[in-house]
PDB file of C-alpha atoms in Angstrom:
ATOM      1  CA  MET A   1     118.047  30.758-211.192  1.00 59.00           C
ATOM      2  CA  GLY A   2     120.966  31.832-209.877  1.00 77.00           C
ATOM      3  CA  ARG A   3     124.431  30.348-209.964  1.00 87.00           C
ATOM      4  CA  LEU A   4     124.565  27.020-207.212  1.00 88.00           C
ATOM      5  CA  VAL A   5     127.813  27.758-204.457  1.00 90.00           C
ATOM      6  CA  PRO A   6     129.568  25.007-204.493  1.00 89.00           C
ATOM      7  CA  ALA A   7     130.544  25.173-200.988  1.00 90.00           C
ATOM      8  CA  VAL A   8     126.784  24.655-199.901  1.00 93.00           C
ATOM      9  CA  THR A   9     126.229  22.545-202.330  1.00 92.00           C
ATOM     10  CA  ARG A  10     129.022  20.202-201.166  1.00 92.00           C
ATOM     11  CA  ALA A  11     128.147  21.050-197.453  1.00 93.00           C
ATOM     12  CA  LEU A  12     124.737  19.893-198.193  1.00 93.00           C
ATOM     13  CA  ASP A  13     126.379  16.549-199.887  1.00 92.00           C
ATOM     14  CA  ILE A  14     127.750  15.565-197.055  1.00 92.00           C
ATOM     15  CA  LEU A  15     124.480  15.773-194.860  1.00 93.00           C
ATOM     16  CA  GLU A  16     122.486  13.830-197.190  1.00 90.00           C
ATOM     17  CA  LEU A  17     124.894  10.932-196.644  1.00 91.00           C
ATOM     18  CA  PHE A  18     123.913  10.561-192.900  1.00 89.00           C
ATOM     19  CA  LEU A  19     120.449   9.828-194.609  1.00 82.00           C
ATOM     20  CA  ASP A  20     121.763   5.902-195.460  1.00 79.00           C
ATOM     21  CA  GLY A  21     123.685   3.302-193.496  1.00 77.00           C
ATOM     22  CA  ASP A  22     124.129   3.422-189.811  1.00 79.00           C
ATOM     23  CA  GLY A  23     123.924   7.416-189.439  1.00 85.00           C
ATOM     24  CA  THR A  24     127.548   7.723-188.856  1.00 90.00           C
ATOM     25  CA  LEU A  25     130.768   9.185-190.681  1.00 91.00           C
ATOM     26  CA  SER A  26     133.974   9.310-190.874  1.00 92.00           C
ATOM     27  CA  ALA A  27     136.038  12.513-193.413  1.00 92.00           C
ATOM     28  CA  PRO A  28     138.425   9.122-195.117  1.00 92.00           C
ATOM     29  CA  ASP A  29     133.717   8.006-195.550  1.00 92.00           C
ATOM     30  CA  ILE A  30     133.067  11.362-196.905  1.00 93.00           C
ATOM     31  CA  VAL A  31     136.061  11.054-198.718  1.00 93.00           C
ATOM     32  CA  ARG A  32     135.794   8.064-200.651  1.00 93.00           C
ATOM     33  CA  ARG A  33     131.826   8.699-200.999  1.00 93.00           C
ATOM     34  CA  LEU A  34     131.669  12.602-202.364  1.00 93.00           C
ATOM     35  CA  GLN A  35     135.086  11.919-204.112  1.00 93.00           C
ATOM     36  CA  LEU A  36     136.680  15.372-202.932  1.00 92.00           C
ATOM     37  CA  PRO A  37     139.744  16.571-201.702  1.00 92.00           C
ATOM     38  CA  ARG A  38     140.684  15.478-198.550  1.00 92.00           C
ATOM     39  CA  THR A  39     141.331  19.444-197.300  1.00 93.00           C
ATOM     40  CA  THR A  40     137.914  20.647-198.086  1.00 93.00           C
ATOM     41  CA  VAL A  41     136.304  17.579-196.580  1.00 92.00           C
ATOM     42  CA  HIS A  42     138.230  18.574-193.275  1.00 93.00           C
ATOM     43  CA  GLU A  43     137.031  22.399-193.796  1.00 94.00           C
ATOM     44  CA  LEU A  44     133.395  21.244-194.698  1.00 94.00           C
ATOM     45  CA  VAL A  45     133.225  19.124-191.538  1.00 93.00           C
ATOM     46  CA  THR A  46     134.861  21.398-189.148  1.00 93.00           C
ATOM     47  CA  THR A  47     132.156  24.182-189.830  1.00 94.00           C
ATOM     48  CA  LEU A  48     129.365  21.742-189.580  1.00 94.00           C
ATOM     49  CA  ALA A  49     130.277  20.554-187.023  1.00 92.00           C
ATOM     50  CA  ALA A  50     130.856  23.873-185.281  1.00 92.00           C
ATOM     51  CA  ARG A  51     127.931  24.674-186.395  1.00 92.00           C
ATOM     52  CA  LYS A  52     126.147  21.516-184.472  1.00 91.00           C
ATOM     53  CA  TYR A  53     124.824  20.141-188.200  1.00 93.00           C
ATOM     54  CA  ILE A  54     127.353  17.284-187.192  1.00 93.00           C
ATOM     55  CA  VAL A  55     128.562  16.654-183.764  1.00 93.00           C
ATOM     56  CA  PRO A  56     131.378  13.666-182.749  1.00 92.00           C
ATOM     57  CA  VAL A  57     130.193  10.082-181.764  1.00 91.00           C
ATOM     58  CA  PRO A  58     130.962   8.907-178.594  1.00 91.00           C
ATOM     59  CA  GLY A  59     133.898   6.257-178.117  1.00 88.00           C
ATOM     60  CA  GLN A  60     133.701   6.848-181.778  1.00 90.00           C
ATOM     61  CA  PRO A  61     137.249   8.907-182.624  1.00 89.00           C
ATOM     62  CA  GLY A  62     136.939  10.495-185.891  1.00 89.00           C
ATOM     63  CA  ARG A  63     133.212   9.686-186.833  1.00 92.00           C
ATOM     64  CA  TYR A  64     130.350  11.968-187.225  1.00 93.00           C
ATOM     65  CA  ARG A  65     126.639  11.662-186.498  1.00 92.00           C
ATOM     66  CA  LEU A  66     123.771  14.130-187.188  1.00 92.00           C
ATOM     67  CA  GLY A  67     123.314  17.219-184.475  1.00 91.00           C
ATOM     68  CA  VAL A  68     120.713  18.680-183.135  1.00 88.00           C
ATOM     69  CA  ARG A  69     120.063  21.641-185.927  1.00 89.00           C
ATOM     70  CA  PRO A  70     118.625  19.013-188.253  1.00 87.00           C
ATOM     71  CA  TYR A  71     116.466  18.064-185.996  1.00 83.00           C
ATOM     72  CA  GLN A  72     115.187  22.014-184.896  1.00 82.00           C
ATOM     73  CA  LEU A  73     114.818  22.690-188.504  1.00 83.00           C
ATOM     74  CA  GLY A  74     112.967  19.340-189.234  1.00 77.00           C
ATOM     75  CA  ALA A  75     110.942  20.234-186.355  1.00 73.00           C
ATOM     76  CA  ARG A  76     109.796  23.965-187.414  1.00 74.00           C
ATOM     77  CA  TYR A  77     109.315  22.592-191.352  1.00 68.00           C
ATOM     78  CA  ALA A  78     107.271  20.129-189.777  1.00 66.00           C
ATOM     79  CA  GLU A  79     104.814  22.540-187.588  1.00 63.00           C
ATOM     80  CA  GLN A  80     104.354  23.883-190.605  1.00 61.00           C
ATOM     81  CA  LEU A  81     103.136  22.012-192.647  1.00 66.00           C
ATOM     82  CA  ASP A  82      99.158  21.906-193.945  1.00 80.00           C
ATOM     83  CA  LEU A  83      98.174  19.018-194.862  1.00 85.00           C
ATOM     84  CA  ALA A  84      95.585  20.219-197.329  1.00 86.00           C
ATOM     85  CA  ALA A  85      97.693  22.976-198.776  1.00 87.00           C
ATOM     86  CA  GLU A  86     100.355  20.034-199.741  1.00 89.00           C
ATOM     87  CA  GLY A  87      97.595  18.156-201.174  1.00 92.00           C
ATOM     88  CA  GLN A  88      95.993  20.395-203.239  1.00 92.00           C
ATOM     89  CA  GLN A  89      99.584  21.441-204.990  1.00 93.00           C
ATOM     90  CA  VAL A  90      99.845  18.052-205.529  1.00 95.00           C
ATOM     91  CA  ALA A  91      96.830  17.169-206.403  1.00 94.00           C
ATOM     92  CA  ARG A  92      97.431  19.926-209.029  1.00 94.00           C
ATOM     93  CA  THR A  93     100.299  18.589-210.726  1.00 95.00           C
ATOM     94  CA  VAL A  94      98.774  14.836-210.863  1.00 95.00           C
ATOM     95  CA  ALA A  95      95.602  16.382-212.606  1.00 93.00           C
ATOM     96  CA  GLU A  96      97.587  18.104-215.106  1.00 92.00           C
ATOM     97  CA  THR A  97      99.548  14.907-216.274  1.00 94.00           C
ATOM     98  CA  CYS A  98      95.873  12.944-216.890  1.00 92.00           C
ATOM     99  CA  ASP A  99      93.038  15.846-217.091  1.00 90.00           C
ATOM    100  CA  GLU A 100      91.444  13.641-214.983  1.00 92.00           C
ATOM    101  CA  THR A 101      89.907  15.174-211.121  1.00 92.00           C
ATOM    102  CA  VAL A 102      92.449  13.952-208.456  1.00 94.00           C
ATOM    103  CA  HIS A 103      91.600  14.510-204.685  1.00 93.00           C
ATOM    104  CA  VAL A 104      92.995  14.179-201.410  1.00 94.00           C
ATOM    105  CA  ALA A 105      91.376  12.347-198.820  1.00 93.00           C
ATOM    106  CA  ILE A 106      91.387  11.587-194.949  1.00 92.00           C
ATOM    107  CA  LEU A 107      89.631   9.328-192.686  1.00 92.00           C
ATOM    108  CA  GLU A 108      87.137   9.994-189.811  1.00 88.00           C
ATOM    109  CA  ASP A 109      85.460   7.208-187.952  1.00 89.00           C
ATOM    110  CA  THR A 110      83.737   5.065-190.933  1.00 92.00           C
ATOM    111  CA  ASP A 111      83.433   7.978-193.758  1.00 92.00           C
ATOM    112  CA  VAL A 112      86.182  10.004-195.592  1.00 92.00           C
ATOM    113  CA  ILE A 113      86.596  13.575-196.328  1.00 89.00           C
ATOM    114  CA  TYR A 114      87.978  14.905-199.336  1.00 90.00           C
ATOM    115  CA  ILE A 115      90.331  18.094-197.750  1.00 88.00           C
ATOM    116  CA  ALA A 116      91.988  18.857-201.603  1.00 90.00           C
ATOM    117  CA  LYS A 117      89.940  18.343-204.985  1.00 89.00           C
ATOM    118  CA  VAL A 118      91.331  19.565-208.838  1.00 90.00           C
ATOM    119  CA  ASP A 119      88.809  19.262-211.342  1.00 86.00           C
ATOM    120  CA  SER A 120      89.490  17.382-214.760  1.00 79.00           C
ATOM    121  CA  THR A 121      88.773  20.275-217.637  1.00 75.00           C
ATOM    122  CA  HIS A 122      86.620  17.752-219.341  1.00 63.00           C
ATOM    123  CA  ALA A 123      83.332  18.259-219.994  1.00 49.00           C
ATOM    124  CA  VAL A 124      82.572  15.220-218.511  1.00 46.00           C
ATOM    125  CA  ARG A 125      83.393  14.763-215.169  1.00 45.00           C
ATOM    126  CA  MET A 126      82.902  13.733-211.685  1.00 51.00           C
ATOM    127  CA  VAL A 127      81.049  16.078-209.622  1.00 50.00           C
ATOM    128  CA  SER A 128      82.052  16.589-205.986  1.00 56.00           C
ATOM    129  CA  ALA A 129      84.137  19.218-203.487  1.00 52.00           C
ATOM    130  CA  ALA A 130      86.356  19.428-200.889  1.00 60.00           C
ATOM    131  CA  GLY A 131      84.821  18.845-197.379  1.00 65.00           C
ATOM    132  CA  ARG A 132      82.590  16.632-198.906  1.00 76.00           C
ATOM    133  CA  ARG A 133      81.980  13.314-196.900  1.00 84.00           C
ATOM    134  CA  LEU A 134      81.158   9.861-198.025  1.00 91.00           C
ATOM    135  CA  PRO A 135      80.892   5.511-196.274  1.00 93.00           C
ATOM    136  CA  ALA A 136      84.589   5.089-197.183  1.00 95.00           C
ATOM    137  CA  HIS A 137      83.528   1.531-197.937  1.00 95.00           C
ATOM    138  CA  CYS A 138      82.401   3.101-201.074  1.00 94.00           C
ATOM    139  CA  THR A 139      85.391   4.994-202.573  1.00 94.00           C
ATOM    140  CA  SER A 140      88.612   4.158-203.172  1.00 95.00           C
ATOM    141  CA  VAL A 141      90.466   6.577-201.140  1.00 95.00           C
ATOM    142  CA  GLY A 142      87.984   5.084-198.355  1.00 96.00           C
ATOM    143  CA  LYS A 143      89.114   1.755-199.189  1.00 97.00           C
ATOM    144  CA  MET A 144      92.811   2.688-199.227  1.00 97.00           C
ATOM    145  CA  LEU A 145      92.659   4.201-195.746  1.00 97.00           C
ATOM    146  CA  LEU A 146      90.824   1.256-194.124  1.00 97.00           C
ATOM    147  CA  ALA A 147      93.198  -1.250-195.658  1.00 96.00           C
ATOM    148  CA  SER A 148      95.862   0.779-193.933  1.00 95.00           C
ATOM    149  CA  LEU A 149      94.512   0.678-190.607  1.00 95.00           C
ATOM    150  CA  PRO A 150      95.766  -2.113-187.977  1.00 94.00           C
ATOM    151  CA  GLU A 151      93.454  -5.148-187.432  1.00 92.00           C
ATOM    152  CA  LYS A 152      91.901  -4.324-184.505  1.00 92.00           C
ATOM    153  CA  GLU A 153      90.986  -1.313-185.299  1.00 93.00           C
ATOM    154  CA  LEU A 154      89.126  -1.815-188.270  1.00 94.00           C
ATOM    155  CA  ALA A 155      87.384  -4.742-186.602  1.00 93.00           C
ATOM    156  CA  ALA A 156      86.174  -1.244-184.147  1.00 92.00           C
ATOM    157  CA  ARG A 157      85.448   0.991-186.889  1.00 93.00           C
ATOM    158  CA  ILE A 158      83.712  -2.114-188.811  1.00 93.00           C
ATOM    159  CA  PRO A 159      82.765  -5.266-187.188  1.00 91.00           C
ATOM    160  CA  GLU A 160      81.805  -8.236-188.798  1.00 88.00           C
ATOM    161  CA  ASP A 161      78.397  -7.369-188.348  1.00 88.00           C
ATOM    162  CA  ALA A 162      77.981  -4.286-189.163  1.00 88.00           C
ATOM    163  CA  GLU A 163      75.413  -2.786-191.684  1.00 89.00           C
ATOM    164  CA  LEU A 164      77.019  -1.403-194.745  1.00 92.00           C
ATOM    165  CA  ALA A 165      75.067   1.139-196.628  1.00 92.00           C
ATOM    166  CA  GLY A 166      75.554   1.139-200.436  1.00 92.00           C
ATOM    167  CA  MET A 167      75.661   4.033-202.692  1.00 93.00           C
ATOM    168  CA  THR A 168      75.139   1.655-205.887  1.00 93.00           C
ATOM    169  CA  PRO A 169      74.772  -1.701-207.046  1.00 94.00           C
ATOM    170  CA  ASN A 170      78.209  -2.026-206.970  1.00 94.00           C
ATOM    171  CA  SER A 171      78.397  -1.005-203.879  1.00 95.00           C
ATOM    172  CA  ILE A 172      80.346  -3.567-200.895  1.00 95.00           C
ATOM    173  CA  THR A 173      77.394  -3.970-198.163  1.00 94.00           C
ATOM    174  CA  ASP A 174      79.272  -7.281-196.896  1.00 93.00           C
ATOM    175  CA  PRO A 175      81.672  -6.659-193.786  1.00 93.00           C
ATOM    176  CA  LEU A 176      83.700 -10.455-195.090  1.00 94.00           C
ATOM    177  CA  ALA A 177      83.597  -9.231-198.380  1.00 95.00           C
ATOM    178  CA  LEU A 178      85.117  -5.981-197.488  1.00 95.00           C
ATOM    179  CA  ARG A 179      87.447  -7.279-195.521  1.00 95.00           C
ATOM    180  CA  GLU A 180      88.723  -9.503-198.445  1.00 95.00           C
ATOM    181  CA  ALA A 181      88.920  -6.756-200.906  1.00 96.00           C
ATOM    182  CA  LEU A 182      90.812  -4.788-197.952  1.00 96.00           C
ATOM    183  CA  ALA A 183      93.010  -7.439-197.988  1.00 96.00           C
ATOM    184  CA  GLU A 184      93.888  -7.597-201.446  1.00 96.00           C
ATOM    185  CA  ILE A 185      94.370  -3.493-201.441  1.00 96.00           C
ATOM    186  CA  ARG A 186      96.646  -4.257-198.625  1.00 95.00           C
ATOM    187  CA  GLU A 187      98.706  -6.849-200.781  1.00 95.00           C
ATOM    188  CA  ARG A 188      98.995  -4.620-203.450  1.00 94.00           C
ATOM    189  CA  GLY A 189      99.294  -0.887-202.060  1.00 95.00           C
ATOM    190  CA  ILE A 190      96.755   0.574-204.419  1.00 97.00           C
ATOM    191  CA  ALA A 191      92.961   0.761-204.424  1.00 97.00           C
ATOM    192  CA  VAL A 192      91.048   0.646-207.202  1.00 95.00           C
ATOM    193  CA  GLU A 193      86.493   1.724-207.124  1.00 94.00           C
ATOM    194  CA  ASN A 194      84.797   0.096-209.510  1.00 93.00           C
ATOM    195  CA  ARG A 195      81.049   2.146-210.105  1.00 93.00           C
ATOM    196  CA  GLU A 196      81.462   1.991-205.762  1.00 94.00           C
ATOM    197  CA  SER A 197      80.263   5.180-205.037  1.00 92.00           C
ATOM    198  CA  ASN A 198      78.373   6.775-208.415  1.00 91.00           C
ATOM    199  CA  PRO A 199      77.818   4.511-211.319  1.00 92.00           C
ATOM    200  CA  ASP A 200      79.215   6.350-213.693  1.00 90.00           C
ATOM    201  CA  VAL A 201      82.923   6.823-212.335  1.00 92.00           C
ATOM    202  CA  SER A 202      85.866   4.333-211.496  1.00 93.00           C
ATOM    203  CA  CYS A 203      88.900   5.282-209.313  1.00 95.00           C
ATOM    204  CA  VAL A 204      91.830   4.548-208.377  1.00 96.00           C
ATOM    205  CA  ALA A 205      93.900   5.278-205.011  1.00 97.00           C
ATOM    206  CA  ALA A 206      96.935   4.978-203.301  1.00 97.00           C
ATOM    207  CA  PRO A 207      98.071   5.691-199.404  1.00 97.00           C
ATOM    208  CA  VAL A 208      99.851   8.923-198.720  1.00 96.00           C
ATOM    209  CA  ARG A 209     102.523   8.676-195.196  1.00 94.00           C
ATOM    210  CA  ASP A 210     103.566  11.064-192.868  1.00 89.00           C
ATOM    211  CA  ARG A 211     107.134  10.819-191.307  1.00 85.00           C
ATOM    212  CA  THR A 212     106.940   8.056-189.110  1.00 86.00           C
ATOM    213  CA  GLY A 213     105.546   6.131-192.111  1.00 91.00           C
ATOM    214  CA  ARG A 214     101.792   5.950-190.764  1.00 91.00           C
ATOM    215  CA  VAL A 215      99.412   6.443-193.522  1.00 94.00           C
ATOM    216  CA  VAL A 216      97.669   9.596-193.086  1.00 92.00           C
ATOM    217  CA  ALA A 217      95.784   9.743-196.175  1.00 94.00           C
ATOM    218  CA  ALA A 218      94.954   8.531-199.818  1.00 96.00           C
ATOM    219  CA  LEU A 219      95.431  10.510-203.097  1.00 97.00           C
ATOM    220  CA  SER A 220      92.640   9.548-205.661  1.00 95.00           C
ATOM    221  CA  ILE A 221      91.994   9.699-209.405  1.00 95.00           C
ATOM    222  CA  SER A 222      88.498   9.333-210.418  1.00 92.00           C
ATOM    223  CA  VAL A 223      87.275   8.716-214.302  1.00 92.00           C
ATOM    224  CA  PRO A 224      84.094   9.114-216.074  1.00 92.00           C
ATOM    225  CA  MET A 225      83.703   5.234-217.252  1.00 92.00           C
ATOM    226  CA  ILE A 226      83.303   7.185-220.763  1.00 90.00           C
ATOM    227  CA  ARG A 227      87.191   7.382-220.325  1.00 90.00           C
ATOM    228  CA  TRP A 228      88.086   4.314-218.244  1.00 91.00           C
ATOM    229  CA  SER A 229      90.064   1.014-219.427  1.00 91.00           C
ATOM    230  CA  GLU A 230      91.722  -1.579-218.482  1.00 90.00           C
ATOM    231  CA  GLU A 231      94.953   0.319-219.944  1.00 92.00           C
ATOM    232  CA  ARG A 232      93.998   3.233-218.492  1.00 92.00           C
ATOM    233  CA  ARG A 233      93.047   2.046-215.243  1.00 92.00           C
ATOM    234  CA  ALA A 234      97.275   0.855-215.015  1.00 94.00           C
ATOM    235  CA  GLU A 235      98.484   3.498-216.179  1.00 94.00           C
ATOM    236  CA  LEU A 236      96.298   5.961-213.470  1.00 95.00           C
ATOM    237  CA  GLU A 237      97.630   3.304-211.009  1.00 96.00           C
ATOM    238  CA  GLU A 238     100.954   3.980-211.258  1.00 96.00           C
ATOM    239  CA  LEU A 239     100.790   7.911-211.479  1.00 96.00           C
ATOM    240  CA  ALA A 240      98.354   8.000-208.230  1.00 96.00           C
ATOM    241  CA  GLY A 241     101.363   6.135-206.806  1.00 96.00           C
ATOM    242  CA  LYS A 242     103.456   9.129-207.555  1.00 96.00           C
ATOM    243  CA  GLY A 243     101.297  11.767-206.605  1.00 96.00           C
ATOM    244  CA  ALA A 244     101.224   9.938-203.510  1.00 96.00           C
ATOM    245  CA  ALA A 245     104.682   9.503-203.084  1.00 96.00           C
ATOM    246  CA  ASP A 246     105.478  13.060-203.628  1.00 94.00           C
ATOM    247  CA  LEU A 247     102.599  14.144-201.263  1.00 95.00           C
ATOM    248  CA  SER A 248     104.076  11.974-198.452  1.00 94.00           C
ATOM    249  CA  GLU A 249     107.622  13.203-199.214  1.00 92.00           C
ATOM    250  CA  ARG A 250     106.549  16.604-199.003  1.00 91.00           C
ATOM    251  CA  LEU A 251     105.167  15.388-195.487  1.00 89.00           C
ATOM    252  CA  GLY A 252     108.796  14.139-194.394  1.00 86.00           C
ATOM    253  CA  HIS A 253     108.240  10.644-195.281  1.00 87.00           C
ATOM    254  CA  ARG A 254     111.466   8.309-196.500  1.00 81.00           C
ATOM    255  CA  SER A 255     111.020   5.911-198.272  1.00 76.00           C
ATOM    256  CA  VAL A 256     113.461   2.958-198.243  1.00 63.00           C
ATOM    257  CA  ALA A 257     114.172   1.120-201.498  1.00 54.00           C
TER     258      ALA A 257
END
């Protein structure tokens, strides 16, 4: 790895300060927060303003906000995003950590479609494939995605009198019971599937958000029952949450602490 350039690092540190607070800063603010010399800050601010990375705030002398260039760079980044490709990379990292099968899925009508998948290396593992479609209410990713829908949209997709087909004896087939499960998922921020799509497999899933905060996918970890336990479930819930947060960050989402 090459040497970091101090001036570039400091310029980027200044730009990242605008992510917090009200989005405006003065040179004294930057000096205080980054503990940099005033002359250095003045030179960096002048350079960033000249290149339109920051611009003066109208009516507030000496204060700056982000300019058009960061927006243009962000827009270009968004244009190049590929959810499936990014999901595959994150799924690989998660799978390497837990050595279980990891999926990323999206919602289409009342089904989920797996757009990325990385297998476990264990001899006993879940058999599936990217591109496979399953009823959303029978899977952890599907329940996570359904729980993220506005109530009107959920009602349009799954009315209270809907007939829900089961895949195993554990599948939720009662729309009212499904809504109760979805309410719990919203509260916890994590979904669990207890042998609802496969009698030998349980799963956990977490939401993936885009830059607007909208849930656009879900990431799940699937485990054969021979390796499933409450302790393991808790570990995988945390790992799925971290993986989903990583993928969300790649999509431009910024979580608010």
